[in-house]
Each structure stands twice: as structure tokens, then as C-alpha cells.
Coordinates of C-alpha atoms and ligand atoms in Angstrom, one line a residue:
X30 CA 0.0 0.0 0.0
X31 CA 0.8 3.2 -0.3
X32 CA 1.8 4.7 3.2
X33 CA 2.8 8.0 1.6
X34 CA -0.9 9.0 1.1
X35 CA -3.5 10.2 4.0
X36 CA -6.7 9.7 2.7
X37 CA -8.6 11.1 5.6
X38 CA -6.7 14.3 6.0
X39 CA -6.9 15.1 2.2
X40 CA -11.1 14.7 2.6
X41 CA -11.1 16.9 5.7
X42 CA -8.9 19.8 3.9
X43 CA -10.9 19.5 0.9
X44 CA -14.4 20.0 3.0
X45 CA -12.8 23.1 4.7
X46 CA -12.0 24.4 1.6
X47 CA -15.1 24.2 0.0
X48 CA -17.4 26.7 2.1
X49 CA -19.7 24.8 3.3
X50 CA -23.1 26.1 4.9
X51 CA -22.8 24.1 7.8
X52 CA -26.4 23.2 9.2
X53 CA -25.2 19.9 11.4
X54 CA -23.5 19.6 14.3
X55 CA -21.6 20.5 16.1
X56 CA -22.9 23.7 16.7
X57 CA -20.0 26.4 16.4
X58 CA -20.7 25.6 12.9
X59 CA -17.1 25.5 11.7
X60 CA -15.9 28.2 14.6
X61 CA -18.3 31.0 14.0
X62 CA -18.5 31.6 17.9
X63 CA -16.7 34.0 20.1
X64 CA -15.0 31.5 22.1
X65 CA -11.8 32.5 24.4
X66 CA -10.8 28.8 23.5
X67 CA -10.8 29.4 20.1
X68 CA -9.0 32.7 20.1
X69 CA -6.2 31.0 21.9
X70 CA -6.2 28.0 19.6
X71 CA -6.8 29.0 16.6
X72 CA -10.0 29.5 14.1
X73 CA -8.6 26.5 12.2
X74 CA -8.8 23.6 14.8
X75 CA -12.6 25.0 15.2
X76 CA -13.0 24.7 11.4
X77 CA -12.0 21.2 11.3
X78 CA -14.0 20.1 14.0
X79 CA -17.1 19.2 11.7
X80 CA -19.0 16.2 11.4
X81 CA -19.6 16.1 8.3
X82 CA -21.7 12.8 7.3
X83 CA -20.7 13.3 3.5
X84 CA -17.4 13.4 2.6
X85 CA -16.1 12.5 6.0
X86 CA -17.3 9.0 6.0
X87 CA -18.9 7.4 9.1
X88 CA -16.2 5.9 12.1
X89 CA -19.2 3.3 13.0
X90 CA -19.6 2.2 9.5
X91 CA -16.5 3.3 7.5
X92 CA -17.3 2.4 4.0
X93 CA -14.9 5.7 2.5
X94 CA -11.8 7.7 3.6
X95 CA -11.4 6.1 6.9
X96 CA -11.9 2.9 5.9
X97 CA -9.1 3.9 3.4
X98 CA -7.4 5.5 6.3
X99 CA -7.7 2.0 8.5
X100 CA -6.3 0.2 5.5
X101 CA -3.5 2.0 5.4
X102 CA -3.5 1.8 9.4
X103 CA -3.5 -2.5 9.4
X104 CA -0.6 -2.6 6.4
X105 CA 1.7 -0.2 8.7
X106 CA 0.9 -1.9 11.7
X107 CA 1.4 -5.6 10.6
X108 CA -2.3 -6.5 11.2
X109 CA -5.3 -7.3 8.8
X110 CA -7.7 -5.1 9.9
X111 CA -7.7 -1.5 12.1
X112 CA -10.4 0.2 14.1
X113 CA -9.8 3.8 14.4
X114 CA -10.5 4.6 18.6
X115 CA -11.6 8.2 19.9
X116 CA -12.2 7.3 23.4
X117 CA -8.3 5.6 23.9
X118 CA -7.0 2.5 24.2
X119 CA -9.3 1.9 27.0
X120 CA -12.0 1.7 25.0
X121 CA -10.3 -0.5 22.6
X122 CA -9.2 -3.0 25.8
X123 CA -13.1 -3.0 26.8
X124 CA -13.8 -3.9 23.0
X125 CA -11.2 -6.7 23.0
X126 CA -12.5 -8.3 26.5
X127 CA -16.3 -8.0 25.7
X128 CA -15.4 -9.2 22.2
X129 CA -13.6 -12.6 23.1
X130 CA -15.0 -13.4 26.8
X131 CA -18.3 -13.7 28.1
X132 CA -19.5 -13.8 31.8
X133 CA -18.5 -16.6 33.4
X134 CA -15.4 -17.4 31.3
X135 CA -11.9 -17.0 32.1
X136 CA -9.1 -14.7 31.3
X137 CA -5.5 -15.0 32.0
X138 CA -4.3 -11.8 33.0
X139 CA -1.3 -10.2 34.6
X140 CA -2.3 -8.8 37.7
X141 CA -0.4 -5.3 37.1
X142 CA -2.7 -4.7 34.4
X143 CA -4.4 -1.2 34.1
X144 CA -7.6 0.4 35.1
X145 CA -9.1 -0.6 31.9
X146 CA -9.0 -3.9 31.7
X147 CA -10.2 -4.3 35.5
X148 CA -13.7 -2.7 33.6
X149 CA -13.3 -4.8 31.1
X150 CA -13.9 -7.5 33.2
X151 CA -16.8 -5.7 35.1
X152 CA -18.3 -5.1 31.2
X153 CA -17.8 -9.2 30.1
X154 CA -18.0 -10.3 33.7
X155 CA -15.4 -12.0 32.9
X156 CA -13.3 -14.7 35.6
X157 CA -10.4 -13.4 36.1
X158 CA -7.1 -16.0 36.4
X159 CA -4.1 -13.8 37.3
X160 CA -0.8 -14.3 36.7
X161 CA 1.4 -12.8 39.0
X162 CA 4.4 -10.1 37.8
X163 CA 7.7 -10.6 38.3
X164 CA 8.2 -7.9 41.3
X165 CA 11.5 -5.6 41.2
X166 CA 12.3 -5.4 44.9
X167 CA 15.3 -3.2 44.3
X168 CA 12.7 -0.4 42.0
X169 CA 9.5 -1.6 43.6
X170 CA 8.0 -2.0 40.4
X171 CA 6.3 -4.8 38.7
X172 CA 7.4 -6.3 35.5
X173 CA 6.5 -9.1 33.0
X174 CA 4.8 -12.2 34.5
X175 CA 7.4 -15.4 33.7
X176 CA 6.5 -17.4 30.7
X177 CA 6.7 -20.4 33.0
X178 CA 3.6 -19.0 35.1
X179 CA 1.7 -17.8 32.1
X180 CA 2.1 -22.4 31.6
X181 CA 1.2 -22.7 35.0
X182 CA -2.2 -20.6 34.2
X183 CA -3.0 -21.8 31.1
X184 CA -2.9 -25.3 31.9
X185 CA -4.8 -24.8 35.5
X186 CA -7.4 -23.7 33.3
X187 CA -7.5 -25.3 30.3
X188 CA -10.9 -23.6 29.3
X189 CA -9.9 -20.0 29.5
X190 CA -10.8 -18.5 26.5
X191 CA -7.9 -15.9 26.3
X192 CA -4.6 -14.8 27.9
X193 CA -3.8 -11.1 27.9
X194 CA -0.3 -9.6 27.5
X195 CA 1.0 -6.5 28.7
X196 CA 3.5 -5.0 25.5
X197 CA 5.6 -3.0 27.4
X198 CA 4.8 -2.3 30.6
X199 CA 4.8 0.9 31.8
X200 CA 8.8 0.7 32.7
X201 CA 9.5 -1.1 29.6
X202 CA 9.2 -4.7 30.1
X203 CA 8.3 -7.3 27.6
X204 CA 7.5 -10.9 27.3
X205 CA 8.4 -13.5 25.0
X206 CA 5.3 -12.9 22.9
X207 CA 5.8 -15.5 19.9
X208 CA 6.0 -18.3 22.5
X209 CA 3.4 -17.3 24.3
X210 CA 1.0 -16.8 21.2
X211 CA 2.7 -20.7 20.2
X212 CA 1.2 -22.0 23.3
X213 CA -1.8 -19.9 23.9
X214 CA -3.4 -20.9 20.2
X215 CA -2.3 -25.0 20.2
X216 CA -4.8 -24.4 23.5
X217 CA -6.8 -23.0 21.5
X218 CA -7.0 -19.8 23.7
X219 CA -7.0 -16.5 22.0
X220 CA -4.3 -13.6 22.6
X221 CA -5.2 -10.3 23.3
X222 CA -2.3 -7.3 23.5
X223 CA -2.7 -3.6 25.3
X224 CA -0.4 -1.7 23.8
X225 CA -1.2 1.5 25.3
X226 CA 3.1 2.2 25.6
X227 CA 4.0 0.3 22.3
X228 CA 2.6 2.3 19.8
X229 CA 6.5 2.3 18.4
X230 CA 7.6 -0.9 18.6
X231 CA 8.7 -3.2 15.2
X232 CA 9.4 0.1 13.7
X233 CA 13.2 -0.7 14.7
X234 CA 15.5 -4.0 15.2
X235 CA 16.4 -1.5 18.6
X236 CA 12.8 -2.5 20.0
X237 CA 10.9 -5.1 21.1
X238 CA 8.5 -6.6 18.5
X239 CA 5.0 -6.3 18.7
X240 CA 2.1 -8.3 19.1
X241 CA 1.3 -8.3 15.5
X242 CA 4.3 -9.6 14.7
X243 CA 3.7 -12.3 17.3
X244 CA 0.9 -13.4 16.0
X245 CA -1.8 -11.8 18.5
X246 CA -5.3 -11.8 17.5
X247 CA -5.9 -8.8 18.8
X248 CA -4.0 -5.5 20.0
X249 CA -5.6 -2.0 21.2
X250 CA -2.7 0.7 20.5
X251 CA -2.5 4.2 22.2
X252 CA -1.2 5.6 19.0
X253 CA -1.6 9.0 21.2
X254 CA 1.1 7.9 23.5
X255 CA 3.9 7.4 21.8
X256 CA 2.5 7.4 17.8
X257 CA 2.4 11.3 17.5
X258 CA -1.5 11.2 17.4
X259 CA -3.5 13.6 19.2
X260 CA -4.6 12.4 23.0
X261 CA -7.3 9.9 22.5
X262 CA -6.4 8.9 19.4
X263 CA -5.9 4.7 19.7
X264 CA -6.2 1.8 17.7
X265 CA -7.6 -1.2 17.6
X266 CA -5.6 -4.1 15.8
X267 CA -6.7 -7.3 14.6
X268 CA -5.0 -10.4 12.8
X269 CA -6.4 -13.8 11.8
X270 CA -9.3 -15.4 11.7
X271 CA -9.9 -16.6 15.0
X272 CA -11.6 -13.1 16.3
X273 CA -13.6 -11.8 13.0
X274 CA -14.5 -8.5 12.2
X275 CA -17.8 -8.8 13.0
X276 CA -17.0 -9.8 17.0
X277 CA -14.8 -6.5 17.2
X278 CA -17.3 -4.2 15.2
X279 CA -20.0 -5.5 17.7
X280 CA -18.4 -4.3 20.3
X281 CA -16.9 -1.3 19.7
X282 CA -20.7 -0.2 18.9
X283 CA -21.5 -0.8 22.8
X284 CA -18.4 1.6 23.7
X285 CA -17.9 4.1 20.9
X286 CA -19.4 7.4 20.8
X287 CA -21.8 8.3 17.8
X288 CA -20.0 11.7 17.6
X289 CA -16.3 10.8 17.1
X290 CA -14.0 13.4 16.8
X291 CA -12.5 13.7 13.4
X292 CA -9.7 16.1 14.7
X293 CA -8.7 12.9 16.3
X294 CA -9.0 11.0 13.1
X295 CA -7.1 13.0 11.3
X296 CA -4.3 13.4 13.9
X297 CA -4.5 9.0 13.5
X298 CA -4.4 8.8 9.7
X299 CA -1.6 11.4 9.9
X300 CA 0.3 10.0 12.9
X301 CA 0.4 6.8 11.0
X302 CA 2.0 8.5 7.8
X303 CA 4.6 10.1 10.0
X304 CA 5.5 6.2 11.4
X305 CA 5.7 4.6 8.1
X306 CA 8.0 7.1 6.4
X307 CA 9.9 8.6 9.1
X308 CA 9.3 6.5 12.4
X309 CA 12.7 3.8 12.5
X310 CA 15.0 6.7 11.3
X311 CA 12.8 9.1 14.5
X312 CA 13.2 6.0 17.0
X313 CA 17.0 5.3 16.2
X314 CA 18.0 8.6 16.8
X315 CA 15.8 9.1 20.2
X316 CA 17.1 6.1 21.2
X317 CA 20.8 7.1 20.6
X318 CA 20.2 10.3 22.6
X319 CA 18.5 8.4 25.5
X320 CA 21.6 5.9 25.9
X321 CA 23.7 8.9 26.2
X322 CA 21.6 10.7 29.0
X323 CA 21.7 7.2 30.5
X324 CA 25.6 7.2 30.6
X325 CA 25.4 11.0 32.0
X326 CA 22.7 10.2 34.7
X327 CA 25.1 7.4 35.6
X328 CA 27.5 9.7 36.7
X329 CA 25.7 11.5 39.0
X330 CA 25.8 10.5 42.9
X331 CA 22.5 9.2 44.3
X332 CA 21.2 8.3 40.8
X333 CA 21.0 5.3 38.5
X334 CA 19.3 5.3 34.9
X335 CA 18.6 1.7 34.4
X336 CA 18.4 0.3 30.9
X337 CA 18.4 -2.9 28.7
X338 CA 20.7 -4.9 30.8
X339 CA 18.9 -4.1 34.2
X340 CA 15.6 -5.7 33.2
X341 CA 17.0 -8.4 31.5
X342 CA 18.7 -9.5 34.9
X343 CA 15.6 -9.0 36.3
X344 CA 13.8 -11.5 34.3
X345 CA 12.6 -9.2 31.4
X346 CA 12.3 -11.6 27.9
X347 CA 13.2 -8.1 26.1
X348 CA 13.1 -4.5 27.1
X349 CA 11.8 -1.0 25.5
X350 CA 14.8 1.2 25.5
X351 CA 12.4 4.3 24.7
X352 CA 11.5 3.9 28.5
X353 CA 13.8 5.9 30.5
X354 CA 13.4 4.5 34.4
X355 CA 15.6 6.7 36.8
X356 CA 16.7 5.3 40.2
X357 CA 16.6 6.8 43.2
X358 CA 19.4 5.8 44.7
X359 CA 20.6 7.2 47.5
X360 CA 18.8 11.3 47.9
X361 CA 17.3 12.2 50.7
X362 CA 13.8 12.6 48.7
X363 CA 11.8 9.9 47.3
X364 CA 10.7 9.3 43.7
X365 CA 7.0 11.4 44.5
X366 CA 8.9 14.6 45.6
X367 CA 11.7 14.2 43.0
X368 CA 9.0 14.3 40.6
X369 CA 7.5 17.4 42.3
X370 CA 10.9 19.0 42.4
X371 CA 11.6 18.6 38.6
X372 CA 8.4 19.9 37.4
X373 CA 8.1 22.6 40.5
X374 CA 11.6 24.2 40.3
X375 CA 12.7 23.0 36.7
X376 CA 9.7 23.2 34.6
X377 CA 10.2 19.6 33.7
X378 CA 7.3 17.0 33.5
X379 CA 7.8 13.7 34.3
X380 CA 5.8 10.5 33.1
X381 CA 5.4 9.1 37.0
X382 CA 7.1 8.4 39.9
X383 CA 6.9 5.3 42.4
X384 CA 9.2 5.1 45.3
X385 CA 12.6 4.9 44.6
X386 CA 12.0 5.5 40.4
X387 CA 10.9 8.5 38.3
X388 CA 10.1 7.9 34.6
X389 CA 10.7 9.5 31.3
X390 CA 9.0 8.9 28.4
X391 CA 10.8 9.0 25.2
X392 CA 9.3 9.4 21.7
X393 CA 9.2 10.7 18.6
X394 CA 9.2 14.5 20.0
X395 CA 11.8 13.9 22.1
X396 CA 13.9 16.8 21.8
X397 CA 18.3 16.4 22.5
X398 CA 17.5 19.9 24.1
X399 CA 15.4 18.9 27.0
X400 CA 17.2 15.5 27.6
X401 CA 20.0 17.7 28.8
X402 CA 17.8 20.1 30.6
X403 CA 17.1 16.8 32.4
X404 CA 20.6 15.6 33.0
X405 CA 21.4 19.5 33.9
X406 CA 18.6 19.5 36.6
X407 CA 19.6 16.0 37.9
X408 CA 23.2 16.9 38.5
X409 CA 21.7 20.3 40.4
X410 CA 19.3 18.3 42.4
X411 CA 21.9 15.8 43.3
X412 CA 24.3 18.7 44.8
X413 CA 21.2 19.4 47.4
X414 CA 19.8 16.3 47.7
X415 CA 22.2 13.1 47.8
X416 CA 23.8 11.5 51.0
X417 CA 26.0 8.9 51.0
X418 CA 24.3 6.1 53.4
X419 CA 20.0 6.5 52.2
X420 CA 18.3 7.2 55.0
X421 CA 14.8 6.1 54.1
X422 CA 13.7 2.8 54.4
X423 CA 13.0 0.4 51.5
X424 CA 9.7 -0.9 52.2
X425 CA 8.9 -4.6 50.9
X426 CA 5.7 -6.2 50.3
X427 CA 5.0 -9.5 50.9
X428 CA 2.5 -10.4 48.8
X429 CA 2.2 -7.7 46.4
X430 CA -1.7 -8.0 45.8
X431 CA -4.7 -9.3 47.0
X432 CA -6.6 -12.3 47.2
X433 CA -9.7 -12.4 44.7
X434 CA -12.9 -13.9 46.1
X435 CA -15.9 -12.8 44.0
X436 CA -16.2 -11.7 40.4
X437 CA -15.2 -8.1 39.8
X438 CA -18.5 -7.7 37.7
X439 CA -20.6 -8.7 40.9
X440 CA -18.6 -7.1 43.2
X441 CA -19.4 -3.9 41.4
X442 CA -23.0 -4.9 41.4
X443 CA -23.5 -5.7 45.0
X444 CA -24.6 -3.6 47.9
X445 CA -22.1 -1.2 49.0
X446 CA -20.9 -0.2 52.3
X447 CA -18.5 2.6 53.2
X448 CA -16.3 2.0 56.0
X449 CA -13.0 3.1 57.9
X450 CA -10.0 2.2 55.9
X451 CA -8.3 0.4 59.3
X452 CA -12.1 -1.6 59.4
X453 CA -12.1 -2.9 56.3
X454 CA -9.9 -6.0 56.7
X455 CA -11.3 -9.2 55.7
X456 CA -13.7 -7.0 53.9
X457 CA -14.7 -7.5 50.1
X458 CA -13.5 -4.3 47.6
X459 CA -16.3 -2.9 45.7
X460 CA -13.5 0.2 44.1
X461 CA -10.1 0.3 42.7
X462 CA -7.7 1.8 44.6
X463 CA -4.4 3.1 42.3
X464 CA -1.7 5.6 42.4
X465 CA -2.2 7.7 39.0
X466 CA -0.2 7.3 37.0
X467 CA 0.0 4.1 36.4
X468 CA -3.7 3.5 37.0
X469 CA -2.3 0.0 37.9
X470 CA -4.6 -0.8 41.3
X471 CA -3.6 -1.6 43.8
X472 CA -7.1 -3.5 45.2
X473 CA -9.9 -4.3 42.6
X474 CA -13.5 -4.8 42.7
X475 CA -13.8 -8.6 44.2
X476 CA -10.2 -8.8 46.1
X477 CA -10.5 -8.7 50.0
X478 CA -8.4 -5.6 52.5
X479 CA -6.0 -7.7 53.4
X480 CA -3.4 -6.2 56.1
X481 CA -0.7 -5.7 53.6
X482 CA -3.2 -3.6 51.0
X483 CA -4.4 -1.7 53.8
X484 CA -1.0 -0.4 54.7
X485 CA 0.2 -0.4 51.6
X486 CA -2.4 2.4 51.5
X487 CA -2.0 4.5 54.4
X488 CA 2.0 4.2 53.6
X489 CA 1.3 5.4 49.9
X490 CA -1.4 8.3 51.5
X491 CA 1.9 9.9 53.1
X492 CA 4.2 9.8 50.1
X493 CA 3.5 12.5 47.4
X494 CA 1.8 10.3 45.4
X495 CA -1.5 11.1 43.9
X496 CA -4.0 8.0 45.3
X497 CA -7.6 7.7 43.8
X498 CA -9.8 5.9 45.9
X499 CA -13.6 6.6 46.1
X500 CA -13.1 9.2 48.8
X501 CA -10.3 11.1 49.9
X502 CA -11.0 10.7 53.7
X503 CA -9.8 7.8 54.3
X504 CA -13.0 5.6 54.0
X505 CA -13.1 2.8 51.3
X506 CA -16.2 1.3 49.9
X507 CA -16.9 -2.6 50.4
X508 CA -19.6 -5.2 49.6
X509 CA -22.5 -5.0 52.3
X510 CA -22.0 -8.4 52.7
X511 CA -25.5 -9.2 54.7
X512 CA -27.2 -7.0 52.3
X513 CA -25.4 -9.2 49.4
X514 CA -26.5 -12.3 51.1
X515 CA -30.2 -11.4 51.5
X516 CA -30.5 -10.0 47.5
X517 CA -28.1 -12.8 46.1
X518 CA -31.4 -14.5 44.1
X519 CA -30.9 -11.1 42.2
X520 CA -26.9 -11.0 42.0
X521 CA -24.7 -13.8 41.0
X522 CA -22.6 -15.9 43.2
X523 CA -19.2 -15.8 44.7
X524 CA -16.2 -18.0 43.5
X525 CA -15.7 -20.0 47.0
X526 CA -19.4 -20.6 47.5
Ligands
PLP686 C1 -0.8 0.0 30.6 C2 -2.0 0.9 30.1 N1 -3.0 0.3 29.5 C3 -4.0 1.0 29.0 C4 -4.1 2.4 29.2 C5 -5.3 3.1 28.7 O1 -4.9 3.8 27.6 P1 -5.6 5.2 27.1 O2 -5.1 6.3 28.0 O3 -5.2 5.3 25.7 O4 -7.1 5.0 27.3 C6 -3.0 3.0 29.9 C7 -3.0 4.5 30.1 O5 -2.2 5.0 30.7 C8 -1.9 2.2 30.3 O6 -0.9 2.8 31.0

């Protein structure tokens, strides 16, 4: 195909150009508002944000330029077929989920997955069966589950319809995703990808490959992330014929909008051009530039940039070099007010922070220029931070996550109950509970307060961190368990029943 064209982009210009008496929405009608917004934007973003029914084609029944666009989407992604997304790659994991597994069936899942695909589960009502990550004591982060308990999993439950694979992780992590597609499909489970961080990989021989190119059936990519698309802006990906189009179509009509935003589309069709032609050289060179703030951050007392060789002693299959994970050390502030620091007295904005890590996100727009405004502000932060001997504690966690008891679908549905975080123990989770970013939680819908959660909770309440929970008062919301008892003709059962 031809990746130099953008089909989409060329229909939107030509529509703008062509005067149009707009009488559909949306109802700025092409900008013609006084709108503070648009005086700082521009008339032109306005202009293009038009609906447009004829000439724009339709996202929920592309029969025109974006199914051209898609086309051209699928060939530069590896797959055979791509589904634009509006509402990110959540929606696309909630797609994938309610697409391949129905209530009652079962899933095997990392347990560090994100946000999403806990409400994925709650949409399918899915069973989970979790693998558990490989846990970096030294970062306190979690990486890839081994291949040998993703085995384990599959054949415990020889019926679950799907595994799911993280592609990276957040930190970079990957798994050996052709075996595990090998062993998933000759047990005739299906493999599902969320590639919200791995919008660039197989563009270079320097990164990981991706689940296309391993085979997945299906693969929801945050082409917003690191793609160059506007925020948003995802994509579904699908290869094969064990998942058809009609499964995925199906359910993307439950989550999409009916108004999507063809700013968004455009920023996708265009994103992908911009990979195609341009993205190994782009990669190569940001990942050049990256090693060499690695060796510089090296150098630096109280700071470690950890790379390819790090994860791979740590049990990584292969690692995402893009991912720029900075240790902590030995500073006398912790990755939450490091992250503060940089953004508060350096104007520079960090990806996250955890503990003992901060984390840089490197991409296509990473500029050589702001890498060394990194290093500079590291050094400078070094000089008033660093001691020689750390003086706070590492804090280790037994048992990283919780024990599961009921279905996070019925968990959601049942009675609730609002109690004092330090009474919930033994209590059933009806809410996530995740530091943001990652949106990786830390309790889900289903798992039970353990001791370990609960002051897992109150430690991360003092850090810096940004914790959503329910409430901000310390209360948590649980199942009413009487309540669930006396309804449960209506609701449907626990697992240990
Ligand atoms: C691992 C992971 N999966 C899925 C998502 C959801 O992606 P999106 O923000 O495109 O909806 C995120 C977002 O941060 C993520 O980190």
C-alpha cells in the first residue's frame, strides 16, 4: 500500500476548503462563535472540527476515507484489519474483552494490568485468572509475569478462552510474545495485546516486536502515547481469523461514541504516515540520545538510569529502551517529591514516579534539548539532595496484591458499604484503589483488605503520590455483605461458594 498517502486528511482539507453552509452539528458551525478557547487555539482547529456525514465518511460504518485510512493503518501496523478509537485505548481494551469473553469465562491476566481492563472484566464479567508479575524489589515496580507462570495458568485452566499480555509495561518490560501466542493458540485460547506504551515498537530492530508480529489476535494501541496522534487517538488491531471483524465491530458499537471526533481522526491517519516514512529513522536517533543521557545520569551521585541490561537480569524476555526509568538511589527525597521537584523548580514534566523511580517517556518529540535540561537538573538536584548512606527505608511487600474472592463484575453490582480504611480488613473491595499514573490498582473490585493492601495504603497516603480511591477521607467502599447475602437471588454468586 501506499503509506505515503493520508486519505482522511486530504477529505477533511478538501471540506474546509469548500465553504460549506454548515447546518449539522456540532454547533460552532465551523468556529463561528466568540470562544476565548478558540482565540487562543486558533479558528482552524474550530473549522475542522465538523462532522460532516458526507465526505467524511462514518467511524461506525466506515465504507470511505477512513476505511481507506484503516487500510492504510492495518498494512503499517502488521495486522489485517484496524479500528480507528476516539475514546483511547481503554476503550479499545473493553472492545477486545467483551469481544472474546463472556461472563463466566476465564481470562488470564497479569495482575499489574491497568484500570481498563479491570472494567473490562466488570463489562464481560469476565473470571479473572491472574498471573502474578515478576516484582523488582530493588525499583519496587512490577514487570512481565514469567513465561513459565503464564504455563502454570494456562494449563490450570484449560478452558480460559484468552490470555492477555501487557507489551511494554509501563517501565519497559516485555515478554516473549511469539512463545506465548505458540502455546496460547495450540490451546486454542486467543491472545489479546494492550499496547497502550507500544505504539513504536517493530518500527526498529532496537525494540521489542509487537504483538502483530507475534501473531496476536488482537492488540488496542495508544497511538496517542507514543505514535504522534492527538490524545485519545488509539487503535484497535486485529490479525487472523480466530476473532472476526464482526466480533470487534459488535463491540466497539456498545463503547464508541456516535459523535467521534474527526480532529482525532485525522491526527491517527496522519500519525500513521509520520511512522511509516519517518518512524525507525525518529526511533533510532531518540534512542541514541536516550543511551547517552543514561551514561550522563550514571555519573551523577544518588542516581542510577537503568536500561536494557537491568531488566533483563531482572527476568525481562526483552526491554523497551524508549523507557527511560531513573533510580533513586541514594537522595534524601523519594521518587514522588523528585517528581515534584523537577516539574516545580525546573519546569520539567515527568511520566510518573513510584518510590525509589521516576520515569521519562521518550518518543518521537523527544527533543536532545530537553534531555540535557534533564541531566542539567539531575546533577543540580543531586548537589542538594544526595547522602552517601539513604536514610529512608526500602519498604517490601509481601504479597504484592490481593486475594480475589468474587467476580469483579458482581462485586461492582452488589450492595455497598463505606467503612474506615483500618475496618475494612477481611472485607470484600467494591472500588479500585491506584496511584495515578499508572492507574495500575492496587485492590480491585472482588479482592479482600488484606493487612498488607491496607498499609500499603496508608503508607502510599503519606508519600506525594497522587492515590484515587472513592473518597479522599480515608474511607473505602466494600460489599455490604448481609445485604449481598439477602439480595443474592438477584446477583450472581461468589467464587468460593
Ligand atoms: C498499561 C496501560 N494500558 C491502558 C491504558 C489506557 O490507555 P488510554 O489512556 O489510551 O485509554 C493506559 C493508560 O495510561 C496504560 O498505561
Amino acid at each position: 500500500m501506499n503509506q505515503n498517502e493520508t486519505p482522511f486528511l486530504e477529505a477533511l482539507k478538501k471540506y474546509i476548503d469548500e465553504n460549506v453552509s454548515p447546518f449539522d452539528v456540532p454547533g460552532h458551525h465551523m468556529g463561528n462563535v466568540d470562544n476565548l478557547f478558540k482565540d487562543y487555539i486558533g479558528e482552524l482547529t474550530y473549522r475542522c472540527d465538523v462532522n460532516a456525514p458526507r465526505g467524511l465518511d462514518n467511524l461506525n460504518h466506515p465504507s470511505g476515507v477512513i476505511d481507506e485510512a484503516q487500510k492504510l493503518m492495518a498494512d503499517c501496523y502488521k495486522a489485517d484489519e484496524a479500528f480507528f478509537l476516539i475514546n483511547g485505548t481503554s476503550s479499545g481494551i473493553l472492545a477486545m474483552i467483551a469481544a472474546t469473553v463472556k461472563a463466566h469465562e476465564e481470562i488470564i491476566l497479569p495482575r499489574n494490568c491497568h484500570k481498563s481492563v479491570i472494567n473490562g472484566l466488570i463489562l464481560s464479567g469476565a473470571i479473572p485468572v491472574f498471573v502474578m508479575p515478576q516484582f523488582d524489589h530493588n525499583l519496587e515496580i512490577s514487570n512481565q509475569p514469567s513465561i513459565d507462570d503464564y504455563i502454570k495458568q494456562i494449563e490450570k485452566h484449560p478452558n480460559a478462552k484468552a490470555i492477555f499480555v501487557i507489551n511494554p509495561t509501563y517501565f519497559g518490560s516485555t515478554n516473549d510474545l511469539k512463545a506465548l501466542a505458540k502455546i496460547a493458540h495450540e490451546n486454542g485460547m486467543l491472545c489479546l495485546a494492550d499496547e497502550a506504551h507500544g505504539a513504536h515498537l517493530g518500527f526498529s530492530k532496537e525494540l521489542p516486536i509487537s504483538a502483530m508480529e507475534a501473531d496476536f489476535d488482537l492488540s488496542a494501541v495508544s497511538m496517542h502515547k507514543t505514535g504522534g496522534a492527538l490524545t485519545q487517538a488509539s487503535v484497535l488491531l486485529r490479525k487472523g481469523n480466530r476473532v472476526t471483524h464482526y466480533d470487534v465491530f459488535k463491540s466497539l458499537m456498545v463503547v464508541n461514541t456516535t459523535s467521534p471526533s474527526n480532529l482525532l481522526i485525522a491526527s491517527l491517519d496522519s500519525a500513521r504516515h509520520f511512522m511509516a516514512l519517518n518512524g525507525k529513522n525518529k526511533l533510532e536517533e531518540v534512542i541514541k540520545i536516550g543511551e547517552e543521557a543514561r551514561e550522563k545520569i550514571n555519573e551523577i551521585p544518588g542516581l542510577k538510569a537503568r536500561g536494557k541490561d537491568y531488566f533483563l537480569n531482572q527476568g525481562s524476555y526483552d526491554y523497551d529502551s524508549t523507557k527511560l526509568v531513573i533510580e533513586l538511589e541514594s537522595l534524601t527525597i523519594n521518587g514522588f517529591e523528585l517528581y515534584n521537584v523537577l516539574k516545580d523548580e525546573y519546569n520539567i514534566q515527568m511520566e510518573l514516579a513510584e518510590q525509589y523511580t521516576v520515569l521519562a517517556i521518550l518518543a518521537i518529540g523527544t527533543k536532545k534539548e530537553h534531555l540535557d535540561n534533564l541531566v542539567n537538573a539531575l546533577k543540580d538536584i543531586s548537589k542538594r539532595f544526595y547522602i552517601e548512606k539513604r536514610t529512608y527505608p526500602k519498604y517490601h511487600y509481601d504479597s504484592p496484591f490481593p486475594k480475589m474472592v468474587m467476580r469483579p463484575r458482581v462485586a461492582y453490582q452488589a450492595p455497598v458499604k463505606r467503612v474506615n480504611l483500618d475496618d475494612a480488613l477481611g472485607l470484600i473491595s467494591k472500588e479500585s484503589i491506584m496511584i495515578y499514573p499508572p492507574g495500575i490498582p492496587l485492590i480491585i473490585p472482588g479482592e479482600v483488605f488484606d493487612k498488607n493492601i491496607i498499609d500499603r495504603i496508608k503508607w502510599y497516603k503519606k508519600t506525594k503520590a497522587t492515590i484515587l480511591m472513592d473518597y479522599d477521607d480515608m474511607t473505602v467502599s466494600v460489599v455490604d455483605y448481609e445485604q449481598y447475602l439477602e439480595n443474592r437471588d438477584n446477583v450472581e454468586d461468589r467464587f468460593d461458594d
